[in-house]
PDB file of C-alpha atoms in Angstrom:
ATOM      1  CA  MET A   1     -27.144  11.688  -9.542  1.00 86.00           C
ATOM      2  CA  ASP A   2     -24.614  10.677  -6.546  1.00 84.00           C
ATOM      3  CA  ALA A   3     -27.087   7.957  -5.568  1.00 85.00           C
ATOM      4  CA  ALA A   4     -27.421   6.605  -8.866  1.00 89.00           C
ATOM      5  CA  LEU A   5     -23.482   6.605  -9.929  1.00 90.00           C
ATOM      6  CA  THR A   6     -23.229   5.091  -6.458  1.00 86.00           C
ATOM      7  CA  ASP A   7     -25.765   1.982  -6.944  1.00 87.00           C
ATOM      8  CA  ALA A   8     -24.590   1.954 -10.787  1.00 89.00           C
ATOM      9  CA  PHE A   9     -21.182   1.330  -9.690  1.00 88.00           C
ATOM     10  CA  TYR A  10     -22.175  -0.735  -6.847  1.00 87.00           C
ATOM     11  CA  THR A  11     -24.255  -3.641  -8.761  1.00 87.00           C
ATOM     12  CA  LEU A  12     -21.864  -3.492 -11.333  1.00 88.00           C
ATOM     13  CA  LEU A  13     -19.070  -4.478  -8.958  1.00 87.00           C
ATOM     14  CA  LEU A  14     -21.316  -7.144  -7.694  1.00 87.00           C
ATOM     15  CA  ALA A  15     -21.912  -8.461 -10.771  1.00 87.00           C
ATOM     16  CA  LEU A  16     -17.590  -8.736 -11.749  1.00 85.00           C
ATOM     17  CA  ASP A  17     -18.132 -11.338  -8.268  1.00 84.00           C
ATOM     18  CA  GLY A  18     -21.395 -12.969  -9.265  1.00 83.00           C
ATOM     19  CA  SER A  19     -22.863 -11.626  -6.364  1.00 84.00           C
ATOM     20  CA  ALA A  20     -25.622  -9.788  -8.923  1.00 86.00           C
ATOM     21  CA  SER A  21     -26.931 -10.286 -12.615  1.00 85.00           C
ATOM     22  CA  LEU A  22     -25.682  -8.086 -15.398  1.00 81.00           C
ATOM     23  CA  GLY A  23     -26.951  -8.573 -18.903  1.00 83.00           C
ATOM     24  CA  GLY A  24     -28.771 -11.324 -17.560  1.00 86.00           C
ATOM     25  CA  LYS A  25     -26.445 -13.551 -16.836  1.00 84.00           C
ATOM     26  CA  GLN A  26     -24.863 -14.086 -13.169  1.00 84.00           C
ATOM     27  CA  GLN A  27     -21.625 -15.863 -13.222  1.00 84.00           C
ATOM     28  CA  HIS A  28     -19.224 -14.268 -11.649  1.00 76.00           C
ATOM     29  CA  PHE A  29     -15.553 -13.200 -12.762  1.00 84.00           C
ATOM     30  CA  ILE A  30     -11.523 -13.745 -12.108  1.00 88.00           C
ATOM     31  CA  VAL A  31     -10.453  -9.457 -12.018  1.00 87.00           C
ATOM     32  CA  SER A  32      -6.513  -8.926 -11.493  1.00 91.00           C
ATOM     33  CA  ASP A  33      -4.148  -6.240 -12.347  1.00 92.00           C
ATOM     34  CA  ASP A  34      -1.209  -5.561 -14.615  1.00 96.00           C
ATOM     35  CA  SER A  35       0.835  -7.974 -12.674  1.00 96.00           C
ATOM     36  CA  GLY A  36      -1.424 -10.734 -13.146  1.00 93.00           C
ATOM     37  CA  ASP A  37      -2.131 -11.512  -9.731  1.00 93.00           C
ATOM     38  CA  VAL A  38      -6.004 -12.160  -8.541  1.00 90.00           C
ATOM     39  CA  ILE A  39      -8.017  -9.329  -7.501  1.00 86.00           C
ATOM     40  CA  ALA A  40     -10.727 -10.379  -7.105  1.00 85.00           C
ATOM     41  CA  ASN A  41     -12.579 -14.210  -7.477  1.00 87.00           C
ATOM     42  CA  GLY A  42     -16.331 -14.705  -6.895  1.00 83.00           C
ATOM     43  CA  ASP A  43     -15.114 -15.387  -3.581  1.00 84.00           C
ATOM     44  CA  GLY A  44     -17.049 -12.438  -1.775  1.00 83.00           C
ATOM     45  CA  ARG A  45     -14.568  -9.885  -0.951  1.00 83.00           C
ATOM     46  CA  LEU A  46     -15.375  -7.846  -3.948  1.00 84.00           C
ATOM     47  CA  GLU A  47     -18.692  -7.299  -2.946  1.00 83.00           C
ATOM     48  CA  ALA A  48     -17.032  -6.679   0.786  1.00 85.00           C
ATOM     49  CA  ALA A  49     -14.644  -3.902   0.198  1.00 85.00           C
ATOM     50  CA  ALA A  50     -17.283  -2.428  -2.649  1.00 84.00           C
ATOM     51  CA  TRP A  51     -20.393  -2.221   0.876  1.00 84.00           C
ATOM     52  CA  GLU A  52     -17.669  -0.888   2.243  1.00 87.00           C
ATOM     53  CA  ALA A  53     -16.371   1.819   0.302  1.00 85.00           C
ATOM     54  CA  PHE A  54     -19.840   2.833  -1.762  1.00 81.00           C
ATOM     55  CA  HIS A  55     -22.072   2.630   2.052  1.00 77.00           C
ATOM     56  CA  GLU A  56     -19.837   2.502   5.053  1.00 75.00           C
ATOM     57  CA  ASN A  57     -19.932   5.950   5.172  1.00 67.00           C
ATOM     58  CA  SER A  58     -23.024   7.373   3.530  1.00 63.00           C
ATOM     59  CA  SER A  59     -25.193   7.194   6.871  1.00 56.00           C
TER      60      SER A  59
END
């Protein structure tokens, strides 16, 4: 169950960053916090952070 959820959340974050398709469409999104500060804008930062969070400590 843990591996399935990890893969699902990782894929969702990649889709938000534009690195994977979501619902058959591939595009990037701008993700911002409550203050309007941009967290990710399709430049790969979200993908890198997701990889580190979900896969770096799994081995």
